[in-house]
C-alpha positions as CSV (number, residue, x, y, z in Angstrom):
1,X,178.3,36.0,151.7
2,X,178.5,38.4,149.0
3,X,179.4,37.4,145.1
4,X,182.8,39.2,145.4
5,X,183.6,37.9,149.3
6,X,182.9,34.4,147.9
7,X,184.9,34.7,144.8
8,X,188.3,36.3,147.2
9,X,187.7,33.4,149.7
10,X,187.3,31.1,147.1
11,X,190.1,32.0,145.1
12,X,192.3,32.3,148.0
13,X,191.3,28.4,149.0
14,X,192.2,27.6,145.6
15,X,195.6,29.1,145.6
16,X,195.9,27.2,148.8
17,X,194.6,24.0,147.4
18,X,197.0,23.9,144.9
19,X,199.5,23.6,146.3
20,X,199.0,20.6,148.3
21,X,200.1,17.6,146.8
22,X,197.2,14.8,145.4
23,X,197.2,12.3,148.7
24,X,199.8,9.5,148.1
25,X,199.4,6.1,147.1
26,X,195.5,7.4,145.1
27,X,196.2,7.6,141.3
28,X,194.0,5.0,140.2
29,X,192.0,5.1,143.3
30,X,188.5,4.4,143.1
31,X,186.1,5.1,146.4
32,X,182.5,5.2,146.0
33,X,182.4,3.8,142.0
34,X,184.4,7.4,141.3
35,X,187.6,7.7,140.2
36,X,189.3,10.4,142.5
37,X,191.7,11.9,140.2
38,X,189.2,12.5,137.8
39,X,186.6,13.5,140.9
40,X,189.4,16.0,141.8
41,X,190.5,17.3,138.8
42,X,187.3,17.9,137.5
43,X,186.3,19.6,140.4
44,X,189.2,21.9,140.2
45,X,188.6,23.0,136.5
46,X,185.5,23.6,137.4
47,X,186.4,25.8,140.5
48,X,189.2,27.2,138.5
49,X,186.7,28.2,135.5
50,X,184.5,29.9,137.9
51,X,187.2,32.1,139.4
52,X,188.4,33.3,136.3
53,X,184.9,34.0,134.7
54,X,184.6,36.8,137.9
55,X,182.4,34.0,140.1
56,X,179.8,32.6,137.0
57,X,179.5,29.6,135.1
58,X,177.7,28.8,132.2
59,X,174.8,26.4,132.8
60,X,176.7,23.7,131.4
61,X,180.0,24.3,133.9
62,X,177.6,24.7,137.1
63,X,176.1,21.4,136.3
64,X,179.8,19.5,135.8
65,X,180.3,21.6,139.2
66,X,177.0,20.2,141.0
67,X,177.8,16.7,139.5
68,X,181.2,16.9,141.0
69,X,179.7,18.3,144.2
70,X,177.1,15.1,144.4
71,X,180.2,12.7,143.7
72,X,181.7,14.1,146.5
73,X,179.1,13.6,148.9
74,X,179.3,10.1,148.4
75,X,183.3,9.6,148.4
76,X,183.8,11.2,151.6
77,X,182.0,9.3,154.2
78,X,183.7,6.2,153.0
79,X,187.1,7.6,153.2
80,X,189.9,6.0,155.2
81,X,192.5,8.5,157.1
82,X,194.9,7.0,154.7
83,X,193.1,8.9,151.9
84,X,194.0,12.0,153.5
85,X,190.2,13.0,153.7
86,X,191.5,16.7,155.1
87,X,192.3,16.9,151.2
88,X,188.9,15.8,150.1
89,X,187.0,18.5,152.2
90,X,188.7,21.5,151.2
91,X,188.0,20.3,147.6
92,X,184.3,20.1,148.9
93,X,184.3,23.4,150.8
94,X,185.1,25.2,147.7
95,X,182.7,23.2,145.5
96,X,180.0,24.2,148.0
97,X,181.1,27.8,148.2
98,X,181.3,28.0,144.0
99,X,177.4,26.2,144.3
100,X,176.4,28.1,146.7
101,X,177.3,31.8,145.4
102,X,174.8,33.7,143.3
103,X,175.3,32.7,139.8
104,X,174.3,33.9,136.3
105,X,174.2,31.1,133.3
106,X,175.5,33.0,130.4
107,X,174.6,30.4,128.0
């Protein structure tokens, strides 16, 4: 996948991402020793920070986004269906994608 396919199919799961609701009933959740509002909004940001900077991150912001990715490897297998994991890996699908697309560290 190309830098600029990855950044429109990224941004377009993003615009789709947000607006889903956060999964009912998990404010204050913890699965996996993570806390999953702070898994998902940090994960977001980070995301979010990558579409806008044209598909790079600085070396700091890829590794929040690779720590996030990690954290999200280990939350989802022990998922329930009540914590909407659907929800959980489209948040990991555009983690991966963001990882996975060829990046530049400006600083």
């Amino acid at each position: 996948m190309s830098k600029e396919t990855a950044l429109q199919a990224v941004a377009r799961l993003y615009q789709e991402f947000m607006g889903l609701p956060f999964p009912p009933g998990l404010a204050g959740a913890d699965r996996a020793g993570f806390d999953l509002v702070m898994l998902d909004s940090d994960t977001a940001a980070w995301v979010s920070i990558w579409i806008k900077n044209g598909g790079e991150l600085e070396a700091r912001g890829r590794s929040g986004l690779l720590r996030c990715l990690a954290r999200l490897d280990r939350v989802i297998p022990v998922l329930s269906e009540a914590d909407d994991p659907e929800y959980w890996h489209r948040l990991h699908e555009m983690a991966r994608l963001v990882a996975d697309s060829p990046q530049i560290a400006t600083k």
